[in-house]
Amino acid sequence: MSQKYAPYGLWESPITADAIAQDSVAMSDIFVDPVTKDIYYIEQRASERGRSVLLSNSTQKEVFGTNFNACTCVYEYGGSAAMAYNGTVYSSNLADFRVYAAKDGKISPITPEDPNKIYRYADFCVHPVHTDLLVAVLEDHTDDTPQNVRNSLCVIDSTAVTVTSLVCTDDARNEFYAAPTFSPSGDKLAWQFWSHPDMPWEGGQIYVADVQHDSTTHTLSLSGKRLVAGQANTIGACYPLWVSNDKLLFTSDESGSVLYVVDITKGTLLEIKDQSFDFVFVDHVQRVSENTFVFTGLRSNAPGAAMLCTLIGSSFLPDFQVLRSTASASSAPLPEDIISLPQPITLQVADGPLHVVYYAPKNPEYAGSSIPGERPPCVLNVHGGPTWLEDQGLNLLKQYFTSRGYAWLDVNYGGSSCYGRAYVERLKGNWGISDVNDCIEAIQSPKISSVVDTERTAIRGGSSGGYTVLAAIALDSSTASKKKFFACATSTCGISNLELFADDTHKLELRYVIKFLGGMKQEVPQVYHDRSPVYFSANIKTPLLVLQGNDDKVVPPPQSWTIIDGIIKYKGQVEAHFFDGEQHGWRMSETIEKSIEFEREWYEKNMIRSTSAAK
C-alpha cells in the first residue's frame, strides 16, 4: 500500500477522541485476600462517569453492585479504598462515604450513617484474631477548611458498626497517616506517618506499637510506640510490610530503590532480569504466595493490565500472566505500526542532566509532510506533582497527536521523581524558575530542535504542570514571556496565584509549596507574588487554552478565573472551558472527549499550516 503525504498535524488518524473517551479505563488498584489468596482489582471507568468498580478476579464480576463507587476522598486524591480478608471484602463508597463489607453476596455498612459526609475512610487492615475490628485512616471534615481537617487512625467495629479513635494527637491538623498493618499475630501494628510540610515520599516515617485487646469492651489500644525508619524532611520510608511477627519490611529513599526477590533468612537480594518483563511502570505490588505476586503494570506498546507473576525454580525465572487488561473488549485494536514508542533522552543543561522523553510523529498511512522541508509541530508536556514524573506507559492522548503528525515531548524537569533524590531536590526554592528553564532549554537543545519546529511548539500541563505552563508564558523571570516563544499553551487546572493556593488548596498539599518557594508566604511574600502568573497577565502574548473542573478542591476554579480575567484585561488571546461534575482531572467520558477536541482545535488554529501551503 502506497503511503500518503499531508502537512504535519493534519494526518487522518483512526485514534479518535470518542474512542479514547469511551474506552478510558484505569486500573487504579489491585489487592489480595491474605487468607483465601483471592485477587481483586479496582477499575475507574470513564464511560460510567468515572465510577470505580471493584471486581473479583475469580468471577470477573462486581463485588458490590452497579450502584457502588469503590472510591474514597481521603487526601482528596483517594487511593486504598478497599481490601479483603478471609472472604470478606471491605470498601469505602463514594456515594455516601460509608464503609461496606461484602461476603457471600451479602452487603452491609460497617460505619455509622454520615448524612453530611464529614468522615472519610481509607487504608483498611483487619486484626488477624479479632477479625471484626479494622484499623483505618480517618479523615475528619467537621471543620471543612484545609487548615482544620484532622487525620488519625481509628478502629472500625464491623459488628457494632462503631468507630473509635486509636492514634490521634492534638496536632492532627498537620498530620497524616497511611498503610496501617498488623503483624501476623496481631500483637503489633505498623503504620506510616508524616506531617507538614513533608509529603510521604520525602519525610515519611514508619512507626510500630504493641497492640492490646480489651475483652470487656472489645476495643484495641496501643502502647510502646516507637519510630523504626524515616526522618522528617530527610528520609522517606514507605510501605511497611510484616514478613513475620518480628520482621518488618519497608522501602526507603535513603539509598537507591530497585525491585528484588529478597531472602529474609539469608539476607540476600536477587534482581529479576528477564526480557519478558517489558513493563515501564509497576505499581500495587502484592504478595499472593511464596513464589507468586500480583501488580498493575504499564507497557509502552500495549494497554495496562493487572498481572500475576510466578517465580519458577531456584533462579526465580518469572512467568507473567495477564489477569485483566484495560483494553476495551468492544474496540478494534490499533493499526499495526501506528504506536509511537518513547525515546528517553538525557540532555545537558545549565543545572546538570535533564531527562526528557520524545515521541516522533508516526502513522503507517503517511510517509511525511506534503510541505517540502517542514518539521513537525511539537507538543511539550509538563507533568503534575510537581515532584511526580511522566512515565513511558502507553498513553492514547499522546498517540492521538503523534498519529496526526505532531511530535510529543515529555519534560521530566529537575524536581521529577525516579531519577534520585538529588534530582528531586533541584526544585527546592526554584519552583517556577528551574522547571520553566528546563522546558525552554529542552526545546532549544540540539537533539530536539533538530527534529521539531521550535517555532511551532505548544506547552501544556495540568495542576502543577499547568502552573509551569502559566509561569513560562507570564513571569518576568521566564525568557519565554519576553516574546511569543511558544506558539500556544494549554493549562488544565493550573495554579495562577500562589498566595491564594497557599490558603485554599486541600490539606495534603497545603504546605507542599513551602519547600519549593523557600518559605511560607508570610516569610517570603515577594517570592509568592513574583512567581504568581496572575500578576503578570500583561506579559502573556501566547494564545492560552484553559480547561478547569468546577468541583476541583485541589486547584479551585478561582485559580483559572483570575488569570482569564487578567488576559482579557490586557487584550491577550484566551479560550476557556469549565466542566461541571469534574474535580482535579477528568473522570467522565464526555469531558475526556471534549477536552481532547478542544486541545486539538487549539493547536490546529495556532500551529498547523494549511493544506494550501503544500500546493
Coordinates of C-alpha atoms in Angstrom, one line a residue:
M1 CA 0.0 0.0 0.0
S2 CA 1.4 3.4 -1.0
Q3 CA 1.8 6.0 1.7
K4 CA 0.3 9.5 1.6
Y5 CA 1.7 12.9 2.3
A6 CA 0.0 15.7 4.2
P7 CA 1.1 18.6 6.4
Y8 CA 2.2 17.6 9.8
G9 CA -0.7 17.9 12.2
L10 CA -3.3 17.2 9.5
W11 CA -2.9 13.5 9.1
E12 CA -6.0 11.4 9.4
S13 CA -5.9 9.0 12.3
P14 CA -8.1 6.1 13.5
I15 CA -7.4 7.2 17.1
T16 CA -10.4 9.4 17.8
A17 CA -11.3 11.4 20.9
D18 CA -14.6 9.5 21.2
A19 CA -12.8 6.1 21.2
I20 CA -10.3 7.3 23.8
A21 CA -13.1 8.7 26.0
Q22 CA -15.3 5.6 25.8
D23 CA -12.5 3.1 26.2
S24 CA -10.8 5.0 29.0
V25 CA -10.3 2.5 31.9
A26 CA -7.6 2.9 34.6
M27 CA -6.5 0.0 36.8
S28 CA -6.4 2.0 40.0
D29 CA -5.6 -0.8 42.5
I30 CA -5.1 -4.5 43.0
F31 CA -5.1 -6.4 46.2
V32 CA -5.0 -10.0 47.6
D33 CA -7.0 -11.6 50.4
P34 CA -4.2 -12.9 52.6
V35 CA -6.2 -15.8 53.8
T36 CA -8.1 -17.1 50.7
K37 CA -5.5 -15.8 48.2
D38 CA -8.3 -14.4 46.1
I39 CA -7.4 -11.4 43.9
Y40 CA -9.4 -8.3 43.4
Y41 CA -8.9 -5.1 41.5
I42 CA -10.5 -1.7 41.0
E43 CA -11.1 -0.1 37.6
Q44 CA -12.0 3.5 37.1
R45 CA -14.4 3.7 34.1
A46 CA -14.9 7.0 32.3
S47 CA -17.9 5.6 30.5
E48 CA -19.6 5.3 33.9
R49 CA -18.9 8.9 34.9
G50 CA -15.6 7.9 36.4
R51 CA -17.1 5.2 38.7
S52 CA -14.6 2.9 40.5
V53 CA -15.6 -0.7 40.0
L54 CA -14.4 -3.4 42.4
L55 CA -14.1 -6.7 40.6
S56 CA -13.3 -10.3 41.7
N57 CA -10.6 -12.0 39.6
S58 CA -12.2 -15.4 40.1
T59 CA -15.7 -14.4 39.0
Q60 CA -14.8 -11.3 36.9
K61 CA -17.9 -9.7 38.4
E62 CA -18.5 -6.7 40.6
V63 CA -18.4 -7.4 44.3
F64 CA -20.7 -4.5 45.4
G65 CA -23.1 -4.0 42.5
T66 CA -23.6 -1.4 39.9
N67 CA -24.6 1.5 42.1
F68 CA -21.4 1.2 44.3
N69 CA -18.4 3.5 43.7
A70 CA -15.4 1.9 45.4
C71 CA -13.5 5.1 46.0
T72 CA -12.5 7.4 48.8
C73 CA -11.7 11.1 49.0
V74 CA -9.2 10.8 51.8
Y75 CA -6.4 13.3 51.0
E76 CA -8.7 14.3 48.0
Y77 CA -6.8 12.1 45.6
G78 CA -8.2 8.9 47.3
G79 CA -6.5 5.5 46.9
S80 CA -6.5 2.4 49.1
A81 CA -10.3 2.4 49.2
A82 CA -10.7 -1.4 49.6
M83 CA -9.2 -4.6 50.9
A84 CA -10.2 -8.2 51.6
Y85 CA -9.7 -10.6 54.5
N86 CA -10.9 -14.3 54.7
G87 CA -13.5 -14.0 52.1
T88 CA -14.9 -10.6 53.2
V89 CA -14.3 -7.6 51.0
Y90 CA -14.3 -4.1 52.6
S91 CA -14.6 -0.8 50.7
S92 CA -15.5 2.8 51.0
N93 CA -18.4 4.0 48.9
L94 CA -18.0 7.5 47.4
A95 CA -21.8 7.8 47.2
D96 CA -22.3 8.1 51.0
F97 CA -18.8 8.0 52.4
R98 CA -19.6 4.9 54.5
V99 CA -17.6 1.7 54.6
Y100 CA -19.2 -1.6 53.5
A101 CA -18.5 -5.3 53.9
A102 CA -19.4 -7.9 51.3
K103 CA -19.4 -11.7 51.8
D104 CA -21.3 -14.5 50.1
G105 CA -23.5 -12.0 48.3
K106 CA -24.5 -10.1 51.5
I107 CA -23.5 -6.4 51.7
S108 CA -23.8 -4.3 54.8
P109 CA -22.5 -1.0 56.1
I110 CA -19.9 -1.2 58.9
T111 CA -19.6 2.5 59.7
P112 CA -22.4 4.8 61.1
E113 CA -24.6 6.9 58.8
D114 CA -23.0 10.2 57.8
P115 CA -25.6 12.3 56.1
N116 CA -23.3 15.4 56.0
K117 CA -20.3 13.4 54.7
I118 CA -18.0 14.5 57.4
Y119 CA -15.9 11.4 57.8
R120 CA -13.8 9.7 55.2
Y121 CA -12.0 6.3 55.5
A122 CA -9.1 4.5 53.7
D123 CA -6.3 2.1 54.1
F124 CA -8.0 -0.7 56.0
C125 CA -6.4 -3.6 57.8
V126 CA -8.2 -6.4 59.7
H127 CA -7.0 -7.7 63.1
P128 CA -6.0 -11.3 62.5
V129 CA -7.6 -12.6 65.7
H130 CA -10.5 -10.2 66.3
T131 CA -11.5 -10.1 62.7
D132 CA -14.5 -7.8 63.2
L133 CA -12.1 -5.0 64.2
L134 CA -10.4 -3.0 61.4
V135 CA -7.9 -0.2 61.7
A136 CA -8.2 2.5 59.1
V137 CA -7.1 6.1 58.2
L138 CA -9.8 8.5 59.3
E139 CA -10.2 12.0 57.8
D140 CA -12.5 14.3 59.8
H141 CA -14.1 17.3 58.0
T142 CA -16.1 18.6 60.9
D143 CA -14.4 21.9 60.2
D144 CA -14.2 21.6 56.4
T145 CA -11.4 24.1 55.7
P146 CA -8.0 22.9 54.6
Q147 CA -6.3 24.3 57.7
N148 CA -8.7 22.3 60.1
V149 CA -9.1 18.9 58.5
R150 CA -7.9 16.3 61.0
N151 CA -6.3 12.9 60.2
S152 CA -5.8 10.0 62.6
L153 CA -6.0 6.2 62.8
C154 CA -9.3 4.7 64.0
V155 CA -10.8 1.3 64.8
I156 CA -14.0 0.2 63.0
D157 CA -16.1 -2.4 64.8
S158 CA -17.9 -4.1 61.9
T159 CA -20.2 -5.9 64.3
A160 CA -21.3 -2.9 66.4
V161 CA -21.0 -0.5 63.5
T162 CA -19.0 2.0 65.5
V163 CA -15.8 4.0 65.0
T164 CA -13.3 4.8 67.8
S165 CA -10.0 6.7 67.9
L166 CA -6.7 4.7 68.0
V167 CA -4.0 7.2 67.2
C168 CA -4.8 10.9 67.3
T169 CA -2.8 13.9 68.6
D170 CA -3.5 17.5 69.3
D171 CA -1.7 18.3 66.1
A172 CA -4.0 16.3 63.9
R173 CA -4.5 19.3 61.6
N174 CA -0.9 19.0 60.5
E175 CA -0.5 15.2 60.5
F176 CA -1.1 12.4 58.0
Y177 CA -1.3 8.6 58.3
A178 CA -1.1 5.7 55.8
A179 CA -0.6 2.0 55.4
P180 CA -1.6 0.6 58.9
T181 CA -0.7 -3.1 59.0
F182 CA -0.9 -5.8 61.8
S183 CA 1.8 -8.3 62.4
P184 CA 0.6 -11.9 61.8
S185 CA -0.2 -12.5 65.5
G186 CA -2.0 -9.1 65.8
D187 CA 0.3 -8.1 68.7
K188 CA 1.9 -5.3 66.8
L189 CA 0.8 -2.5 64.4
A190 CA 3.0 -0.6 62.0
W191 CA 2.0 2.5 60.0
Q192 CA 3.4 5.4 58.0
F193 CA 3.3 8.9 59.4
W194 CA 4.3 12.3 58.1
S195 CA 3.5 15.9 58.9
H196 CA 3.5 19.3 57.2
P197 CA 5.4 20.4 55.1
D198 CA 6.6 16.9 54.1
M199 CA 5.0 14.6 51.6
P200 CA 5.1 10.8 52.4
W201 CA 7.9 10.0 49.9
E202 CA 10.3 12.7 51.2
G203 CA 9.8 12.6 55.0
G204 CA 7.6 9.5 55.7
Q205 CA 8.3 7.7 58.9
I206 CA 7.4 4.2 59.9
Y207 CA 6.1 3.6 63.5
V208 CA 5.5 0.4 65.3
A209 CA 3.5 -0.1 68.5
D210 CA 2.3 -3.0 70.7
V211 CA -1.4 -3.9 70.4
Q212 CA -3.7 -4.7 73.4
H213 CA -7.2 -6.0 73.2
D214 CA -9.7 -5.3 76.0
S215 CA -12.0 -8.3 76.1
T216 CA -14.6 -6.4 78.2
T217 CA -15.1 -3.6 75.8
H218 CA -13.8 -5.4 72.7
T219 CA -11.6 -2.5 71.9
L220 CA -8.0 -2.0 70.8
S221 CA -5.3 0.2 72.3
L222 CA -1.6 0.8 71.6
S223 CA 1.5 1.1 73.8
G224 CA 5.2 1.5 73.3
K225 CA 5.0 3.5 70.1
R226 CA 8.5 3.7 68.5
L227 CA 10.0 5.1 65.3
V228 CA 11.8 2.5 63.3
A229 CA 12.6 4.2 60.0
G230 CA 12.4 7.5 58.1
Q231 CA 13.2 11.1 59.2
A232 CA 11.2 14.2 58.7
N233 CA 12.3 16.3 55.7
T234 CA 15.3 14.0 55.1
I235 CA 14.4 10.3 54.5
G236 CA 11.2 8.9 53.1
A237 CA 10.3 5.5 54.4
C238 CA 7.1 3.9 53.0
Y239 CA 5.1 0.7 52.5
P240 CA 5.5 -1.2 55.8
L241 CA 5.0 -5.0 55.4
W242 CA 5.3 -7.7 58.1
V243 CA 7.0 -10.9 57.0
S244 CA 6.8 -12.4 60.5
N245 CA 5.9 -11.4 63.9
D246 CA 9.3 -9.7 64.5
K247 CA 10.4 -8.8 60.9
L248 CA 9.1 -5.7 59.1
L249 CA 10.0 -4.6 55.5
F250 CA 9.7 -1.1 54.1
T251 CA 11.1 1.0 51.3
S252 CA 13.4 3.9 51.9
D253 CA 14.9 6.6 49.6
E254 CA 18.0 6.8 51.8
S255 CA 19.6 4.7 49.1
G256 CA 18.6 3.6 45.6
S257 CA 15.4 1.5 45.3
V258 CA 15.2 -1.5 43.0
L259 CA 12.7 -4.4 42.8
Y260 CA 14.3 -7.6 44.1
V261 CA 13.4 -11.0 45.4
V262 CA 14.6 -10.8 49.0
D263 CA 15.6 -13.8 51.1
I264 CA 15.0 -12.6 54.6
T265 CA 16.7 -15.6 56.2
K266 CA 19.9 -15.3 54.3
G267 CA 19.8 -11.5 53.8
T268 CA 20.3 -11.8 50.1
L269 CA 18.9 -9.9 47.1
L270 CA 18.3 -11.2 43.6
E271 CA 17.3 -8.8 40.9
I272 CA 14.8 -10.2 38.4
K273 CA 16.1 -9.8 34.9
D274 CA 14.1 -11.2 32.1
Q275 CA 13.2 -10.0 28.6
S276 CA 9.6 -10.8 29.1
F277 CA 9.5 -8.1 31.8
D278 CA 8.8 -5.2 29.5
F279 CA 6.8 -3.1 31.9
V280 CA 7.9 0.6 32.1
F281 CA 5.8 1.3 35.2
V282 CA 4.8 -1.1 38.0
D283 CA 2.5 -0.3 40.9
H284 CA 0.4 -2.0 43.6
V285 CA 2.8 -5.0 44.1
Q286 CA 1.0 -7.5 46.4
R287 CA 2.2 -10.9 47.6
V288 CA 0.0 -13.9 46.8
S289 CA 2.2 -16.8 48.0
E290 CA 5.8 -17.7 48.5
N291 CA 6.6 -17.6 44.8
T292 CA 3.7 -15.5 43.3
F293 CA 2.7 -11.9 43.4
V294 CA 0.4 -9.5 41.5
F295 CA 0.8 -6.0 40.3
T296 CA -0.5 -3.4 37.9
G297 CA 1.8 -2.7 35.0
L298 CA 2.1 -0.3 32.1
R299 CA 3.8 -1.1 28.8
S300 CA 4.8 1.4 26.0
N301 CA 3.2 -0.6 23.2
A302 CA 0.2 -2.2 24.9
P303 CA -2.6 -1.3 27.3
G304 CA -2.1 -1.6 31.0
A305 CA -3.1 -4.7 32.9
A306 CA -3.4 -6.4 36.2
M307 CA -0.7 -9.1 36.2
L308 CA 0.2 -12.3 38.0
C309 CA 3.9 -13.3 38.2
T310 CA 5.1 -16.7 39.2
L311 CA 8.8 -17.1 40.1
I312 CA 9.9 -20.6 38.9
G313 CA 12.8 -22.6 40.3
S314 CA 15.9 -21.6 42.2
S315 CA 16.7 -19.0 39.6
F316 CA 13.3 -17.4 40.1
L317 CA 12.5 -17.3 36.4
P318 CA 9.4 -15.1 36.1
D319 CA 6.3 -16.2 34.3
F320 CA 3.8 -13.5 33.6
Q321 CA 0.0 -13.9 33.2
V322 CA -2.4 -11.1 32.3
L323 CA -5.4 -11.2 34.7
R324 CA -7.2 -8.3 33.3
S325 CA -6.3 -5.7 30.6
T326 CA -7.5 -2.2 30.4
A327 CA -8.1 -2.6 26.7
S328 CA -11.7 -2.3 25.7
A329 CA -13.3 -5.5 24.5
S330 CA -15.6 -3.6 22.2
S331 CA -13.0 -1.5 20.4
A332 CA -10.8 -2.6 17.5
P333 CA -7.1 -2.9 18.2
L334 CA -4.8 -0.1 17.0
P335 CA -3.5 -0.5 13.4
E336 CA -0.1 -2.1 13.2
D337 CA 2.9 0.3 13.4
I338 CA 0.8 3.3 14.5
I339 CA 2.2 3.5 18.0
S340 CA 5.0 5.9 18.5
L341 CA 7.4 4.4 21.0
P342 CA 9.0 6.6 23.7
Q343 CA 12.6 7.6 23.2
P344 CA 14.2 8.6 26.6
I345 CA 16.9 11.2 26.2
T346 CA 19.2 12.8 28.7
L347 CA 20.1 16.4 27.8
Q348 CA 22.8 18.5 29.4
V349 CA 21.5 21.9 30.6
A350 CA 22.8 24.6 32.9
D351 CA 21.7 22.8 36.1
G352 CA 23.1 19.4 35.0
P353 CA 21.3 16.4 33.3
L354 CA 17.8 16.9 32.1
H355 CA 15.6 13.9 31.4
V356 CA 13.0 14.0 28.6
V357 CA 11.1 11.5 26.5
Y358 CA 10.5 12.1 22.8
Y359 CA 7.7 10.6 20.7
A360 CA 8.1 11.1 16.9
P361 CA 5.1 11.5 14.5
K362 CA 4.1 8.1 13.4
N363 CA 1.3 6.8 11.2
P364 CA 1.7 3.9 8.7
E365 CA -0.6 5.7 6.2
Y366 CA 1.8 8.6 5.8
A367 CA 5.4 8.9 4.6
G368 CA 5.8 12.5 5.8
S369 CA 4.7 16.1 5.1
S370 CA 3.5 17.3 1.8
I371 CA 5.2 20.7 2.5
P372 CA 8.9 20.5 1.5
G373 CA 11.3 20.8 4.4
E374 CA 8.6 21.0 7.0
R375 CA 9.4 19.8 10.5
P376 CA 6.6 18.6 12.8
P377 CA 5.0 20.9 15.3
C378 CA 5.7 19.8 18.9
V379 CA 3.6 19.4 22.0
L380 CA 5.7 19.9 25.1
N381 CA 4.1 18.2 28.1
V382 CA 4.8 19.2 31.7
H383 CA 3.7 16.6 34.3
G384 CA 1.9 17.5 37.6
G385 CA 3.1 16.9 41.1
P386 CA 5.3 18.9 41.0
T387 CA 7.7 16.2 42.0
W388 CA 6.0 13.4 40.1
L389 CA 7.1 12.3 36.6
E390 CA 5.7 11.5 33.2
D391 CA 6.1 7.7 32.8
Q392 CA 6.5 5.9 29.5
G393 CA 3.4 3.8 29.5
L394 CA 1.1 3.7 26.5
N395 CA -1.0 6.9 26.6
L396 CA -3.6 7.3 23.8
L397 CA -3.7 11.0 24.1
K398 CA 0.0 11.2 23.1
Q399 CA -0.8 8.7 20.3
Y400 CA -3.8 10.8 19.2
F401 CA -1.4 13.6 18.4
T402 CA 1.6 11.7 17.1
S403 CA -0.6 9.7 14.7
R404 CA -1.8 13.1 13.3
G405 CA 1.8 14.2 12.6
Y406 CA 2.7 16.0 15.8
A407 CA 5.9 15.4 17.8
W408 CA 5.4 15.0 21.6
L409 CA 8.0 15.8 24.2
D410 CA 7.6 14.9 27.9
V411 CA 9.9 17.0 30.1
N412 CA 10.8 15.4 33.4
Y413 CA 12.4 18.6 34.7
G414 CA 14.7 18.8 37.7
G415 CA 12.4 18.0 40.6
S416 CA 10.9 14.9 39.0
S417 CA 10.8 11.6 40.8
C418 CA 12.7 8.3 39.9
Y419 CA 16.0 10.0 39.0
G420 CA 17.3 10.1 42.5
R421 CA 16.7 12.3 45.5
A422 CA 19.3 14.9 44.4
Y423 CA 17.4 15.4 41.2
V424 CA 14.2 15.9 43.0
E425 CA 15.7 18.5 45.3
R426 CA 16.8 20.7 42.4
L427 CA 13.3 22.1 42.6
K428 CA 13.7 23.3 46.2
G429 CA 13.3 27.1 46.3
N430 CA 13.2 27.1 42.5
W431 CA 9.6 26.3 41.5
G432 CA 8.5 28.5 38.7
I433 CA 12.1 29.1 37.7
S434 CA 14.1 25.8 37.2
D435 CA 11.2 23.9 35.8
V436 CA 10.4 26.6 33.4
N437 CA 14.1 26.9 32.4
D438 CA 14.3 23.2 31.8
C439 CA 11.3 23.2 29.5
I440 CA 12.8 26.1 27.5
E441 CA 16.2 24.5 27.3
A442 CA 14.8 21.2 26.3
I443 CA 13.1 22.5 23.2
Q444 CA 16.2 24.5 22.3
S445 CA 18.6 21.6 22.7
P446 CA 20.2 20.4 19.5
K447 CA 18.8 16.9 20.0
I448 CA 15.3 18.2 20.0
S449 CA 15.4 21.3 17.9
S450 CA 16.9 19.3 15.0
V451 CA 13.8 17.2 14.7
V452 CA 10.9 19.5 15.5
D453 CA 9.8 23.0 14.5
T454 CA 10.7 25.0 17.6
E455 CA 8.6 28.0 16.5
R456 CA 5.6 25.8 16.4
T457 CA 5.8 24.3 19.9
A458 CA 2.8 24.2 22.3
I459 CA 3.4 23.9 26.0
R460 CA 0.8 22.1 28.0
G461 CA 0.3 20.8 31.6
G462 CA -2.1 20.1 34.3
S463 CA -2.2 21.0 38.0
S464 CA 1.3 22.0 39.0
G465 CA 2.2 21.3 35.3
G466 CA -0.4 23.9 34.5
Y467 CA 1.4 26.3 36.8
T468 CA 4.7 25.7 35.0
V469 CA 2.8 26.5 31.7
L470 CA 1.5 29.8 33.1
A471 CA 4.8 30.7 34.6
A472 CA 6.6 30.1 31.3
I473 CA 4.4 32.4 29.4
A474 CA 3.9 35.1 32.1
L475 CA 6.6 35.6 34.7
D476 CA 9.2 38.2 34.3
S477 CA 11.8 35.6 35.2
S478 CA 10.9 33.5 32.2
T479 CA 12.8 34.1 28.9
A480 CA 9.7 32.7 27.1
S481 CA 7.5 35.6 28.4
K482 CA 9.6 38.3 26.7
K483 CA 8.4 37.2 23.3
K484 CA 6.0 34.7 21.9
F485 CA 8.4 31.8 22.4
F486 CA 5.7 29.1 22.5
A487 CA 3.2 29.1 19.7
C488 CA 0.3 28.4 22.1
A489 CA -0.3 26.9 25.5
T490 CA -2.8 24.7 27.4
S491 CA -3.3 24.9 31.2
T492 CA -5.5 22.3 32.8
C493 CA -6.5 23.1 36.4
G494 CA -3.3 25.2 36.6
I495 CA -2.2 27.3 39.5
S496 CA -2.1 31.0 38.8
N497 CA -2.0 32.6 42.2
L498 CA 0.4 31.0 44.8
E499 CA -0.8 33.3 47.5
L500 CA -4.3 32.1 47.1
F501 CA -3.1 28.5 46.6
A502 CA -1.3 28.6 50.0
D503 CA -4.7 29.2 51.7
D504 CA -7.3 27.3 49.7
T505 CA -5.9 24.1 48.3
H506 CA -6.6 20.8 50.1
K507 CA -4.9 19.8 53.3
L508 CA -2.4 17.3 51.8
E509 CA -0.7 19.9 49.7
L510 CA -1.4 23.0 51.8
R511 CA 2.2 23.3 52.9
Y512 CA 3.7 21.5 50.0
V513 CA 4.9 24.7 48.3
I514 CA 6.9 25.9 51.2
K515 CA 10.0 23.9 50.2
F516 CA 9.6 24.9 46.5
L517 CA 9.3 28.6 47.2
G518 CA 11.7 28.9 50.1
G519 CA 9.3 29.5 52.9
M520 CA 5.7 30.4 53.9
K521 CA 4.1 33.3 52.2
Q522 CA 4.4 35.4 55.4
E523 CA 8.2 34.7 55.4
V524 CA 8.9 35.4 51.6
P525 CA 5.8 37.4 50.4
Q526 CA 7.7 38.8 47.4
V527 CA 8.6 35.3 46.1
Y528 CA 4.9 34.3 46.2
H529 CA 4.0 37.5 44.4
D530 CA 6.8 37.4 41.8
R531 CA 6.1 33.7 40.9
S532 CA 2.3 34.1 40.6
P533 CA 1.4 34.3 36.9
V534 CA -1.8 36.1 37.7
Y535 CA 0.1 39.3 38.5
F536 CA 1.9 39.2 35.1
S537 CA -1.1 38.7 32.8
A538 CA 0.1 41.7 30.7
N539 CA 3.1 39.6 29.7
I540 CA 1.0 36.8 28.2
K541 CA 1.3 37.1 24.4
T542 CA 1.0 33.3 23.9
P543 CA -2.5 32.1 23.0
L544 CA -3.8 30.2 26.0
L545 CA -6.4 27.5 26.3
V546 CA -7.7 27.0 29.9
L547 CA -9.5 23.8 31.0
Q548 CA -10.9 23.5 34.5
G549 CA -13.1 21.3 36.6
N550 CA -15.8 23.2 38.5
D551 CA -15.7 20.9 41.5
D552 CA -11.9 20.9 41.9
K553 CA -10.7 21.3 45.5
V554 CA -7.0 20.8 44.8
V555 CA -6.8 23.7 42.5
P556 CA -10.1 25.5 42.9
P557 CA -11.7 27.3 39.9
P558 CA -10.8 30.8 41.0
Q559 CA -7.2 30.0 40.0
S560 CA -8.4 29.9 36.4
W561 CA -11.0 32.7 36.6
T562 CA -8.4 35.2 37.8
I563 CA -5.8 34.5 35.1
I564 CA -8.5 34.6 32.4
D565 CA -9.8 37.9 33.6
G566 CA -6.2 39.3 33.5
I567 CA -5.6 38.1 30.0
I568 CA -8.8 39.6 28.8
K569 CA -8.0 42.9 30.5
Y570 CA -4.7 43.2 28.6
K571 CA -6.3 42.0 25.4
G572 CA -4.5 38.7 25.2
Q573 CA -5.8 35.6 23.4
V574 CA -7.6 33.1 25.7
E575 CA -10.2 30.4 25.4
A576 CA -11.6 28.7 28.4
H577 CA -13.9 25.7 29.1
F578 CA -15.2 24.7 32.6
F579 CA -16.7 21.3 33.3
D580 CA -19.4 20.6 35.8
G581 CA -19.1 17.5 37.9
E582 CA -15.3 17.2 37.3
Q583 CA -12.7 17.5 40.0
H584 CA -8.9 17.5 39.7
G585 CA -8.5 15.7 36.4
W586 CA -11.1 14.2 34.1
R587 CA -13.2 11.2 35.2
M588 CA -16.1 11.3 32.7
S589 CA -16.0 10.2 29.1
E590 CA -17.8 13.3 27.8
T591 CA -15.3 15.6 29.5
I592 CA -12.3 13.5 28.2
E593 CA -13.7 13.7 24.6
K594 CA -14.4 17.4 24.7
S595 CA -11.1 18.3 26.3
I596 CA -9.1 16.4 23.6
E597 CA -11.1 18.0 20.8
F598 CA -10.7 21.5 22.3
E599 CA -6.9 21.0 22.6
R600 CA -6.6 19.6 19.0
E601 CA -8.6 22.5 17.6
W602 CA -6.5 25.0 19.6
Y603 CA -3.2 23.6 18.2
E604 CA -4.6 23.5 14.6
K605 CA -5.6 27.1 14.9
N606 CA -2.3 28.3 16.3
M607 CA 0.3 25.9 14.8
I608 CA -0.8 24.0 11.8
R609 CA -0.1 25.1 8.3
S610 CA -3.0 25.0 5.9
T611 CA -3.1 22.4 3.1
S612 CA -2.8 25.3 0.6
A613 CA 0.8 25.7 1.6
A614 CA 1.5 22.3 0.1
K615 CA 0.2 23.3 -3.3

